[in-house]
mmCIF file of C-alpha atoms and ligand atoms in Angstrom:
data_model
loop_
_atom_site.group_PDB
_atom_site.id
_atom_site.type_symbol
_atom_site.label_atom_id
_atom_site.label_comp_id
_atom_site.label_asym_id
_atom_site.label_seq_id
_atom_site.Cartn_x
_atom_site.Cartn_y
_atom_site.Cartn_z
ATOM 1 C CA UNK Y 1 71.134 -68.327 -49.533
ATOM 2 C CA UNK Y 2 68.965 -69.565 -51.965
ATOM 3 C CA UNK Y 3 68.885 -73.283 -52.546
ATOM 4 C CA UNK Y 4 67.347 -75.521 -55.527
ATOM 5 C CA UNK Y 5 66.601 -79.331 -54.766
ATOM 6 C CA UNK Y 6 65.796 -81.371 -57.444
ATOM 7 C CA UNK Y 7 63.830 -84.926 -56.278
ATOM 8 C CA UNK Y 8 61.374 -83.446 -54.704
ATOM 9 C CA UNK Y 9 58.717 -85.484 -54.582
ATOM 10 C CA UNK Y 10 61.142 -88.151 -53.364
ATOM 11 C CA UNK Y 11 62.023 -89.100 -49.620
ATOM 12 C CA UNK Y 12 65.066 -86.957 -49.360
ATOM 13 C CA UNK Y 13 64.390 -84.154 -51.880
ATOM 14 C CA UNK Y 14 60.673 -83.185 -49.977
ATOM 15 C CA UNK Y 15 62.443 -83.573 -46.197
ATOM 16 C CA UNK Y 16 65.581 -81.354 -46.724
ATOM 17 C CA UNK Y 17 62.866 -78.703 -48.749
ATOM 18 C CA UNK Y 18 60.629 -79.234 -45.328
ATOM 19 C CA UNK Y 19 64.311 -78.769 -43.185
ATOM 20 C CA UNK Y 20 65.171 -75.686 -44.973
ATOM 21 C CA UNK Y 21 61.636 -74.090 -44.952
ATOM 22 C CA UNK Y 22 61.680 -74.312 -41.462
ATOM 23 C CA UNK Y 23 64.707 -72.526 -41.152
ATOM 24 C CA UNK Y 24 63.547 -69.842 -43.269
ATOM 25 C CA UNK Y 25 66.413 -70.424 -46.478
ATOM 26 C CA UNK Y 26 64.703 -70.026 -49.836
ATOM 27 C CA UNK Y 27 64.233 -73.196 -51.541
ATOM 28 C CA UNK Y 28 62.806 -74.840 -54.011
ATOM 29 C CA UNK Y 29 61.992 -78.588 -54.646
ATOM 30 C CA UNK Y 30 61.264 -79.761 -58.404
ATOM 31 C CA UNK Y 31 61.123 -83.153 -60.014
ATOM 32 C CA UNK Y 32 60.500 -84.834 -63.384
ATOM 33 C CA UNK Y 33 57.441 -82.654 -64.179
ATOM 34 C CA UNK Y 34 59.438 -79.269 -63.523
ATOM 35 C CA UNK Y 35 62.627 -80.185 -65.037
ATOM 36 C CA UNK Y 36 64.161 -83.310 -66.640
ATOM 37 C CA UNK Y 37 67.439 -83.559 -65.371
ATOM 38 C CA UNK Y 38 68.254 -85.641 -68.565
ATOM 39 C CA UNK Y 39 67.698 -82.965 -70.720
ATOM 40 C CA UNK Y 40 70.957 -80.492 -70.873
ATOM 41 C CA UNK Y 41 70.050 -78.034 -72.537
ATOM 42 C CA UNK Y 42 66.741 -77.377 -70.026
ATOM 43 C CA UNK Y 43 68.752 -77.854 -66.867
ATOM 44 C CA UNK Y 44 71.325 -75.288 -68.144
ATOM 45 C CA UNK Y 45 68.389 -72.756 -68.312
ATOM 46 C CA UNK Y 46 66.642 -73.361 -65.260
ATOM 47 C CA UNK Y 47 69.628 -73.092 -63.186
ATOM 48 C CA UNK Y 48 70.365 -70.018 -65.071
ATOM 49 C CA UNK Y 49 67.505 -68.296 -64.292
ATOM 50 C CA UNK Y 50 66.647 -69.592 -61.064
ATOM 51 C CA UNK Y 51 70.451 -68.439 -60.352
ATOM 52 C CA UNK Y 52 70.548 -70.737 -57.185
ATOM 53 C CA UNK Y 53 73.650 -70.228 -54.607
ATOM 54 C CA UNK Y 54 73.284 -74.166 -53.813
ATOM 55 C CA UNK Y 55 72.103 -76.615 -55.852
ATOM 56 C CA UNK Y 56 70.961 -80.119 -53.536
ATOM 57 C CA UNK Y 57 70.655 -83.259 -56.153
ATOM 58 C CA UNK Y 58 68.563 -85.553 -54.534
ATOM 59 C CA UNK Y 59 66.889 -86.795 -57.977
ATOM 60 C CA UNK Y 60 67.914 -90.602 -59.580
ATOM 61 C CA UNK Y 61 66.898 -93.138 -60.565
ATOM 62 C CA UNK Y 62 66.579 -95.997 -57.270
ATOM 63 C CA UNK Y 63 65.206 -99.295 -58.382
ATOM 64 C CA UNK Y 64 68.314 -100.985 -57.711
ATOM 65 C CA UNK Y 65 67.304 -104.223 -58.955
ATOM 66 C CA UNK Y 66 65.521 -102.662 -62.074
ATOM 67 C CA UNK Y 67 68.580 -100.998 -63.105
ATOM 68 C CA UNK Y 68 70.052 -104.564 -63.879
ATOM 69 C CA UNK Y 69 67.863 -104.588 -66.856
ATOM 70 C CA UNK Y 70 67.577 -101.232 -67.830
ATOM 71 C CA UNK Y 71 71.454 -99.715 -67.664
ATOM 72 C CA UNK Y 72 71.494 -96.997 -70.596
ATOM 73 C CA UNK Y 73 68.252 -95.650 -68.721
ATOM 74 C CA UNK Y 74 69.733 -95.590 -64.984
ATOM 75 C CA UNK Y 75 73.150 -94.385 -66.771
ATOM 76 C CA UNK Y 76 71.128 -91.743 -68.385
ATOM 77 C CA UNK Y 77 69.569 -90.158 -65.157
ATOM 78 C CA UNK Y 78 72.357 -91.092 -62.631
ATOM 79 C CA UNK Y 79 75.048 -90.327 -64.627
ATOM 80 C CA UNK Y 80 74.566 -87.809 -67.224
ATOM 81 C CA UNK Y 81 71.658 -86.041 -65.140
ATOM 82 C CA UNK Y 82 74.228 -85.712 -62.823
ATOM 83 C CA UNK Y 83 76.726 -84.361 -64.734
ATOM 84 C CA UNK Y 84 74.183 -81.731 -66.655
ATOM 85 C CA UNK Y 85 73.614 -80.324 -63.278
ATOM 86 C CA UNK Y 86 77.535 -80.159 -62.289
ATOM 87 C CA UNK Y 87 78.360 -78.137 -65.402
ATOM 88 C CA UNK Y 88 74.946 -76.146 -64.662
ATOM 89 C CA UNK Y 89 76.677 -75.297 -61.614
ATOM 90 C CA UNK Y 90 80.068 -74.329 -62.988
ATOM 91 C CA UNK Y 91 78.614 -72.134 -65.330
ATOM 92 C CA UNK Y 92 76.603 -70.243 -62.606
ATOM 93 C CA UNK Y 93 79.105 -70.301 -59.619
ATOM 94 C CA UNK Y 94 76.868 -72.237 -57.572
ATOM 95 C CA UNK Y 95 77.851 -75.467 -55.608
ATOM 96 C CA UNK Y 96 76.395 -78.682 -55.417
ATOM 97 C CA UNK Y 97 75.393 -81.351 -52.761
ATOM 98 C CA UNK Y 98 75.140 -84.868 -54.598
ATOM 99 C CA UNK Y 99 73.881 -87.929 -52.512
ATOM 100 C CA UNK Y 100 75.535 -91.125 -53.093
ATOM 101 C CA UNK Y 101 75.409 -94.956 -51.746
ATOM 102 C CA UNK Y 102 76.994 -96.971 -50.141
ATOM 103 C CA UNK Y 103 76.500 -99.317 -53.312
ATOM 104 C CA UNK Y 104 79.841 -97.831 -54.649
ATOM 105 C CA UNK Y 105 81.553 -100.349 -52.484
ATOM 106 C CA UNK Y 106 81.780 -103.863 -53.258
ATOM 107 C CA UNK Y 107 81.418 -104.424 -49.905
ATOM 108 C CA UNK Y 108 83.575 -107.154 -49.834
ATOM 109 C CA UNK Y 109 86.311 -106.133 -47.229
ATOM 110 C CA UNK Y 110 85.242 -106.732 -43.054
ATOM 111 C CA UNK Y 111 86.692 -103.287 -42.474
ATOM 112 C CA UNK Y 112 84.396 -99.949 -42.367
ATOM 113 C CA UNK Y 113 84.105 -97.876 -45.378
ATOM 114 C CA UNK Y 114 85.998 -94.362 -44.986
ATOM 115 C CA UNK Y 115 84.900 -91.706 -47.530
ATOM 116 C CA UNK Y 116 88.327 -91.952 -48.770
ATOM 117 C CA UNK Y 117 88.499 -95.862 -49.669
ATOM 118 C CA UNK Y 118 88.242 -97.147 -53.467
ATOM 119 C CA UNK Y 119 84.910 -97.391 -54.673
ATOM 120 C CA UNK Y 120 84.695 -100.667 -56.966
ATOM 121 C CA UNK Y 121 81.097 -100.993 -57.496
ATOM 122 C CA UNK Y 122 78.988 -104.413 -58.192
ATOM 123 C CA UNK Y 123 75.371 -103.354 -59.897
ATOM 124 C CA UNK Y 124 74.448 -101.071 -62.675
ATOM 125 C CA UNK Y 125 73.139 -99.147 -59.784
ATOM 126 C CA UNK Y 126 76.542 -98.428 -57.883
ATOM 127 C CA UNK Y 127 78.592 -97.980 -61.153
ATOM 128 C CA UNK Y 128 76.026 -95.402 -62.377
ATOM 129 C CA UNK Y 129 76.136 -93.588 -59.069
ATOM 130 C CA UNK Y 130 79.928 -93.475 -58.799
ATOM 131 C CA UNK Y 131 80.335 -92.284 -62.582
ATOM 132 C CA UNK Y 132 77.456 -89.265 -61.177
ATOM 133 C CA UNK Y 133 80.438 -88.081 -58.299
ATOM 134 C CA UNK Y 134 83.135 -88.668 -60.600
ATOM 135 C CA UNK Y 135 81.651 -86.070 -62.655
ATOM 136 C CA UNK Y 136 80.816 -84.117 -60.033
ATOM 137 C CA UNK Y 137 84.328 -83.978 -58.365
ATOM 138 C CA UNK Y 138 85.504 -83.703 -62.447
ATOM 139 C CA UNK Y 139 83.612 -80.578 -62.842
ATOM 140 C CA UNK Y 140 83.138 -78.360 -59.960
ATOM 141 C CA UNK Y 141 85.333 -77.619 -57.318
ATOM 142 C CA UNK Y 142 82.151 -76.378 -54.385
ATOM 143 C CA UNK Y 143 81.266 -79.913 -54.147
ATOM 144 C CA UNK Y 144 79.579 -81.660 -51.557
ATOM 145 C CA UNK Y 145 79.406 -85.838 -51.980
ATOM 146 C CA UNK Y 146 77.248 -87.842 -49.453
ATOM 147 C CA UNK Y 147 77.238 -91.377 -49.182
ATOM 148 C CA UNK Y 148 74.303 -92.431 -47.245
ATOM 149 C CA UNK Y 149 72.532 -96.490 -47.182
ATOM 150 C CA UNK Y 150 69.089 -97.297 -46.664
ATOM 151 C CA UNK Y 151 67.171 -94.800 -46.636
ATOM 152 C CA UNK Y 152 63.760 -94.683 -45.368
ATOM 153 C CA UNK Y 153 61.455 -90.852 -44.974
ATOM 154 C CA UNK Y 154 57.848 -90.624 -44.936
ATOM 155 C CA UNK Y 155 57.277 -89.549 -48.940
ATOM 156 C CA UNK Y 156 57.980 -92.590 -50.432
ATOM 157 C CA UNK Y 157 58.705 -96.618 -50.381
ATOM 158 C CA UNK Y 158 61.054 -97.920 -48.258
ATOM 159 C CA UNK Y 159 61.942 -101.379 -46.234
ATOM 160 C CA UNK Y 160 60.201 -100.209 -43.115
ATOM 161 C CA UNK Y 161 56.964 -99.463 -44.940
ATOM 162 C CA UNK Y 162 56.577 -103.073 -46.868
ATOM 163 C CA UNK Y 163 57.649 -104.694 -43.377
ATOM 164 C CA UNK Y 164 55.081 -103.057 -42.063
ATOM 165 C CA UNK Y 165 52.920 -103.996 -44.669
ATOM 166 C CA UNK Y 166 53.452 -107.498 -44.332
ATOM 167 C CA UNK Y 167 53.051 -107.454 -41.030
ATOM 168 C CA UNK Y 168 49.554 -106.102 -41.221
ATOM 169 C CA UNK Y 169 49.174 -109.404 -43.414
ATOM 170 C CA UNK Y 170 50.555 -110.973 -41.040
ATOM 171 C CA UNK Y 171 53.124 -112.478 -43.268
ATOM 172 C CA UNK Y 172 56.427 -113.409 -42.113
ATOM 173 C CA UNK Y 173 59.282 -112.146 -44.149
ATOM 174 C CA UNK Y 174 62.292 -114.060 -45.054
ATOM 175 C CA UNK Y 175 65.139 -111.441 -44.499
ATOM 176 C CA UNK Y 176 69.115 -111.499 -45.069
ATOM 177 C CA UNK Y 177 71.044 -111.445 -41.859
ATOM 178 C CA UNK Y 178 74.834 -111.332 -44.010
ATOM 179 C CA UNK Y 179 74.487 -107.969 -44.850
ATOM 180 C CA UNK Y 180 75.735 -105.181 -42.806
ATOM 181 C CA UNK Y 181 75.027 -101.277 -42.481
ATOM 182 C CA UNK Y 182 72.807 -98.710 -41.124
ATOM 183 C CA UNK Y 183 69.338 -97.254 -41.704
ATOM 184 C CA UNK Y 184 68.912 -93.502 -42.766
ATOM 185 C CA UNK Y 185 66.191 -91.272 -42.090
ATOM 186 C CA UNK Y 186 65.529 -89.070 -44.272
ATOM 187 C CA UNK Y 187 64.943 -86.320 -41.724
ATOM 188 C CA UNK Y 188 67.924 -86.505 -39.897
ATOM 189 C CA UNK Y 189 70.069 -86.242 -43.128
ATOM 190 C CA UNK Y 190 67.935 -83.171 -44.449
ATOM 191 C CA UNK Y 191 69.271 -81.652 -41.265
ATOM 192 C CA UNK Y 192 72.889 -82.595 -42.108
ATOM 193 C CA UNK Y 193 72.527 -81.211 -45.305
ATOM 194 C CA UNK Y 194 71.586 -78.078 -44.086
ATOM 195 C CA UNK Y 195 74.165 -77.621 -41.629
ATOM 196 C CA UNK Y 196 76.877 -78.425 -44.474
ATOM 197 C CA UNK Y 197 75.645 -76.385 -47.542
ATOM 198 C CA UNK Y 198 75.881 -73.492 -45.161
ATOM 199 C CA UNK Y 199 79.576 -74.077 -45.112
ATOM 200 C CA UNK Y 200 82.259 -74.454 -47.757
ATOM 201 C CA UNK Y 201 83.575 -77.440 -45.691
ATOM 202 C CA UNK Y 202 83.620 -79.383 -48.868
ATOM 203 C CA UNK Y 203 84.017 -83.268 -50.119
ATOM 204 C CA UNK Y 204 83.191 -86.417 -49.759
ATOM 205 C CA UNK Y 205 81.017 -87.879 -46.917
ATOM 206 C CA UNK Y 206 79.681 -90.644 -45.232
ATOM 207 C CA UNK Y 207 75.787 -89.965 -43.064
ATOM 208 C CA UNK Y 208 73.782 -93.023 -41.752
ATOM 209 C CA UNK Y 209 72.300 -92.953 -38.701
ATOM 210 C CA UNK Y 210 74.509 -94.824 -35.643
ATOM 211 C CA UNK Y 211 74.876 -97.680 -35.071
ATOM 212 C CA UNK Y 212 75.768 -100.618 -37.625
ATOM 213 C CA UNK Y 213 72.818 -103.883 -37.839
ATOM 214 C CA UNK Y 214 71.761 -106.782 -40.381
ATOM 215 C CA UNK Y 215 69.042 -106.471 -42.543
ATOM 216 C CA UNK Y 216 67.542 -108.863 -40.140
ATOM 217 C CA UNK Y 217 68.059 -106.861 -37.353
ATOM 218 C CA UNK Y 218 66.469 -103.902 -38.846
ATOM 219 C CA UNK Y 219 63.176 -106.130 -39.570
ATOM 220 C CA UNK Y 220 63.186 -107.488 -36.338
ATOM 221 C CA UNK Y 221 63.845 -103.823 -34.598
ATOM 222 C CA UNK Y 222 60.797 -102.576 -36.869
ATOM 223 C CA UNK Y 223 58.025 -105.282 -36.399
ATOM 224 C CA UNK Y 224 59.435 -104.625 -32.238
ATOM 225 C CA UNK Y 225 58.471 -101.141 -31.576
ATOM 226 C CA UNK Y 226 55.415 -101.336 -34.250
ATOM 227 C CA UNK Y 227 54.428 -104.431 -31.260
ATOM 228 C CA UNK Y 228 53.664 -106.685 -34.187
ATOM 229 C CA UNK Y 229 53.923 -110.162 -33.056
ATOM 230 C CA UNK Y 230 56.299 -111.108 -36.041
ATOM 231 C CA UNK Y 231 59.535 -112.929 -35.909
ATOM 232 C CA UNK Y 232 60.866 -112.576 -39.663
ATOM 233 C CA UNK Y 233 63.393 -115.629 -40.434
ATOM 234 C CA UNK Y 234 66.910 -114.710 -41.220
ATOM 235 C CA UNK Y 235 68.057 -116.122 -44.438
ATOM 236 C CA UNK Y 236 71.512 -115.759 -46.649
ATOM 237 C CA UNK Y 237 71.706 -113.453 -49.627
ATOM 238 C CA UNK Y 238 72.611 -116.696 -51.737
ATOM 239 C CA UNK Y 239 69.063 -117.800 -50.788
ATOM 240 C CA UNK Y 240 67.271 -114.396 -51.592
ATOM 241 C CA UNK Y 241 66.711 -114.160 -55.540
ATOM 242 C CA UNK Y 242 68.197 -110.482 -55.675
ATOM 243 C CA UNK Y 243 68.937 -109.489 -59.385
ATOM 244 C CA UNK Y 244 71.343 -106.570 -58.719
ATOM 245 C CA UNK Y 245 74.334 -108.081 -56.078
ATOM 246 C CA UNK Y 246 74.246 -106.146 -52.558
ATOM 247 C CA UNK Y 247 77.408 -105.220 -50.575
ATOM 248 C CA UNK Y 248 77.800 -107.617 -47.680
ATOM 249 C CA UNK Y 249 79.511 -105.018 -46.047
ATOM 250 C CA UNK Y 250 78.191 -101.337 -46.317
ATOM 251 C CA UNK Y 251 79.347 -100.208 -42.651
ATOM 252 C CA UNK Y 252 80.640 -96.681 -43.657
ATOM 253 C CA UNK Y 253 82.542 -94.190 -41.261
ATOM 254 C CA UNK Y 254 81.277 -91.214 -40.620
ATOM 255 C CA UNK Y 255 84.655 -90.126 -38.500
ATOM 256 C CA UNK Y 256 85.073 -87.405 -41.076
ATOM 257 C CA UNK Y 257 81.522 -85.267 -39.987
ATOM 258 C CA UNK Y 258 83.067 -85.250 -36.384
ATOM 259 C CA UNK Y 259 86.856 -83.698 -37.963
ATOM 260 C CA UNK Y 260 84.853 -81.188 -39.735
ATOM 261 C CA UNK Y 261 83.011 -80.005 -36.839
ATOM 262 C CA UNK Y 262 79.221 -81.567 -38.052
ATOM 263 C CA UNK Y 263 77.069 -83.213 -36.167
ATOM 264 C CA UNK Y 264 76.406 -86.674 -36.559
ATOM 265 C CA UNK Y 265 72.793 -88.313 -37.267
ATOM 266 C CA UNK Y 266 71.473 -89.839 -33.977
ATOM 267 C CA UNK Y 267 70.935 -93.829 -33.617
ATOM 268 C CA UNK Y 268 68.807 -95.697 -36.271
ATOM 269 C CA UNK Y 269 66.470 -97.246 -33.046
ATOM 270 C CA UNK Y 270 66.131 -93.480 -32.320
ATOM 271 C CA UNK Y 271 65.283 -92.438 -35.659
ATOM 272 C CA UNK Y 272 62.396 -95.484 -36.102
ATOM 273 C CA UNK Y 273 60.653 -94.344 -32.859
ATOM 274 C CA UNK Y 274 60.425 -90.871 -34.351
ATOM 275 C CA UNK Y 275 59.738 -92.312 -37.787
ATOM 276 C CA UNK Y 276 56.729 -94.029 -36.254
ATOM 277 C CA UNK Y 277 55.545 -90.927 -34.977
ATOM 278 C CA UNK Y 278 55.990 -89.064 -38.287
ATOM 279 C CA UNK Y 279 53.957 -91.619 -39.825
ATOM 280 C CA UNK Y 280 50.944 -90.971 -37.610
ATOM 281 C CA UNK Y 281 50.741 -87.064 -38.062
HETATM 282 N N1 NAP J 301 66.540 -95.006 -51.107
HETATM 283 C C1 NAP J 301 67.680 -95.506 -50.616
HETATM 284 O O1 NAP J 301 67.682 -96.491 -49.868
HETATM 285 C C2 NAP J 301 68.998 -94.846 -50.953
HETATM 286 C C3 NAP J 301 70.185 -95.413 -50.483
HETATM 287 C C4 NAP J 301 71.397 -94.808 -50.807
HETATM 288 C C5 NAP J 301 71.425 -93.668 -51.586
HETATM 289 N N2 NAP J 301 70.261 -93.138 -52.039
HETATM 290 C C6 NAP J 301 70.311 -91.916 -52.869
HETATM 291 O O2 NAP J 301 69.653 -90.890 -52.152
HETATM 292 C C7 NAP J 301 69.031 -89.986 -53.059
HETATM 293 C C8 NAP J 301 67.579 -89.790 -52.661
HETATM 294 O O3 NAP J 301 66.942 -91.061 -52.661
HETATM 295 P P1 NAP J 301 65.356 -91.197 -52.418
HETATM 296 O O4 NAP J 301 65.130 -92.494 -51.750
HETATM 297 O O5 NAP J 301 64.839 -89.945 -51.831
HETATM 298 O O6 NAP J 301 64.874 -91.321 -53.950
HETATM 299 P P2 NAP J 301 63.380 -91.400 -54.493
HETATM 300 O O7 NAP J 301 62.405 -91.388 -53.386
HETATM 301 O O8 NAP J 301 63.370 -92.525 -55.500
HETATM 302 O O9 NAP J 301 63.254 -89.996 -55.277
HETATM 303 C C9 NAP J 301 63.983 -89.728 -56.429
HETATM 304 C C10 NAP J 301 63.176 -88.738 -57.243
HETATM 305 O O10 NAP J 301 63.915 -88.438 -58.445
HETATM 306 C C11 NAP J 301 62.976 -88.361 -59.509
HETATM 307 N N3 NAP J 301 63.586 -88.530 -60.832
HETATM 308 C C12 NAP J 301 63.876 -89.699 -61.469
HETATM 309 N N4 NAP J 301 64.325 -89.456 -62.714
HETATM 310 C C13 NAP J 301 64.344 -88.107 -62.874
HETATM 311 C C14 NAP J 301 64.691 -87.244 -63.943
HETATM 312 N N5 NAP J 301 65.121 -87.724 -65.128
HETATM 313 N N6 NAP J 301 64.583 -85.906 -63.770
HETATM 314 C C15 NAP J 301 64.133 -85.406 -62.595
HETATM 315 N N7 NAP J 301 63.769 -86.163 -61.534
HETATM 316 C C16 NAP J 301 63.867 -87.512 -61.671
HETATM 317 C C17 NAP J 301 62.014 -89.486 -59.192
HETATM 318 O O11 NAP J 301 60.841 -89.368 -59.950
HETATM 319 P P3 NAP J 301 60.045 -90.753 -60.336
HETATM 320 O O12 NAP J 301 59.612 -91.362 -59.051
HETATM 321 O O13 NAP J 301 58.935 -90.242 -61.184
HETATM 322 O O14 NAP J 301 61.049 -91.608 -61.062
HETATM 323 C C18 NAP J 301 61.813 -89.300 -57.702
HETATM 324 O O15 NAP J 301 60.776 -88.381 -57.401
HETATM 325 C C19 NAP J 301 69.259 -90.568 -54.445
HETATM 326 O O16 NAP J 301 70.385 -89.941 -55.013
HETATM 327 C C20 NAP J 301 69.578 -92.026 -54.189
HETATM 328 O O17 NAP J 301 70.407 -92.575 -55.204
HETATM 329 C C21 NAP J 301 69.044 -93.696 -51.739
#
């Protein structure tokens, strides 16, 4: 199998390239400087000649709240970047794994998110995302769709890294304790993603790490096991000046990687003690 991952240089895109090196499947990981994934007519020709059997999309555009004030440009990338690749793909015979959020959901209902539920999306962010599957499940029929929610790996910015930031300041952060979801670690979903685009068990996905906690929680969990003496003070998302609106409720299910016979990610307290060591190699 040979697999191209675009977003390399990103938290996912460099830890499923890491996940497949070690298990010996030719990869490779590009980003902006290797290929513009705007650019059609370029992606069409690297995918031609790299002639990939898989191609992972791990490559958008992230600043959530950025996006509020730059739409055509986060349309651009998430969107039709997206949907350059898919056609890529069709045109090769190669399928595609496409990482989504759980910002598709207007998180509105108390109930956990299936896979199968109606996205109805409340930023620039989550529409632009949601129009990149649409295309996706539009266009090629060896899809893969994951829906994962705050994600934090070692190559790049994340929550844990600028609590742990403040905390070196010893500044105590203000954070939300309305919203609800889970932490994913980058690692643990590059192993997922492995696992799957081995098979043609195809669709749409949900992969956090278990277990579901606040925002709040997640601080309070982080500044614990780095044994920072730090209480952060829990706050509503009314009171936090956010410029792109948040689901309250991004719990997703991920009942659907059990029926298809995948394992699921392991706890998100798990994952932070091994994300601590990973940041000390
Ligand atoms: N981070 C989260 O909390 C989170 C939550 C839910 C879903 N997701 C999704 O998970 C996936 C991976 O996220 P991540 O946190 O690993 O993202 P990331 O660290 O922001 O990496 C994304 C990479 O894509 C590159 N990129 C941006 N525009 C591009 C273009 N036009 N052509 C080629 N490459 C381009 C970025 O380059 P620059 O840095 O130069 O822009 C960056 O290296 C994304 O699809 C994201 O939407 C992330």
């Amino acid at each position: 199998m040979k697999v191209l991952i675009t977003g390399a240089n990103g938290q996912l895109g460099h830890d499923v390239s890491a996940e497949l090196d070690k298990r010996h499947i030719e990869n490779r990981g590009i980003d902006i400087e290797d290929l513009d994934i705007t650019k059609k007519e370029d992606v069409a020709c690297y995918i031609s000649d790299f002639d990939p059997d898989v191609v992972v999309h791990c490559a958008a555009y992230t600043a959530v709240d950025k996006a509020e004030d730059e739409p055509e440009k986060c349309e651009k990338i998430n969107f039709k970047g997206t949907e350059n690749i898919a056609l890529a793909c069709k045109e090769n015979d190669a399928a595609m794994l496409y990482i989504s959020t759980d910002y598709v959901f207007d998180g509105a209902s108390k109930e956990i998110w299936s896979p199968e539920d109606e996205p109805d999306p409340g930023s620039v962010y989550g529409r632009t995302k949601y129009q990149g599957e649409q295309t996706v499940r539009e266009n090629l029929e060896k899809h893969f769709i994951i829906r994962i929610a705050w994600a934090f790996g070692k190559n790049g910015n994340n929550f844990v890294k600028t609590m742990l930031g403040l905390g070196k300041k010893n500044i105590v952060p203000k954070v939300v304790d309305d919203q609800f979801g889970s932490p994913t670690y980058t690692r643990d979903l590059a192993v997922l993603i492995a696992d799957m685009i081995g098979s043609d068990k195809y669709g749409t996905y949900h992969a956090t790490n278990e277990g579901f906690c606040t925002w709040h929680e997640f601080a309070s969990e982080i500044f614990k096991k780095a044994k920072m003496d730090i209480k952060p003070i829990p706050c509503k998302t009314e009171d936090y000046p956010f410029k792109a609106k948040r689901p309250k409720n991004s719990r997703l299910s991920k009942d659907k990687l059990t029926e298809k016979g995948f394992n699921r990610l392991p706890s998100w307290q798990d994952a932070l003690d091994r994300y601590f060591k990973e940041l000390e190699e």
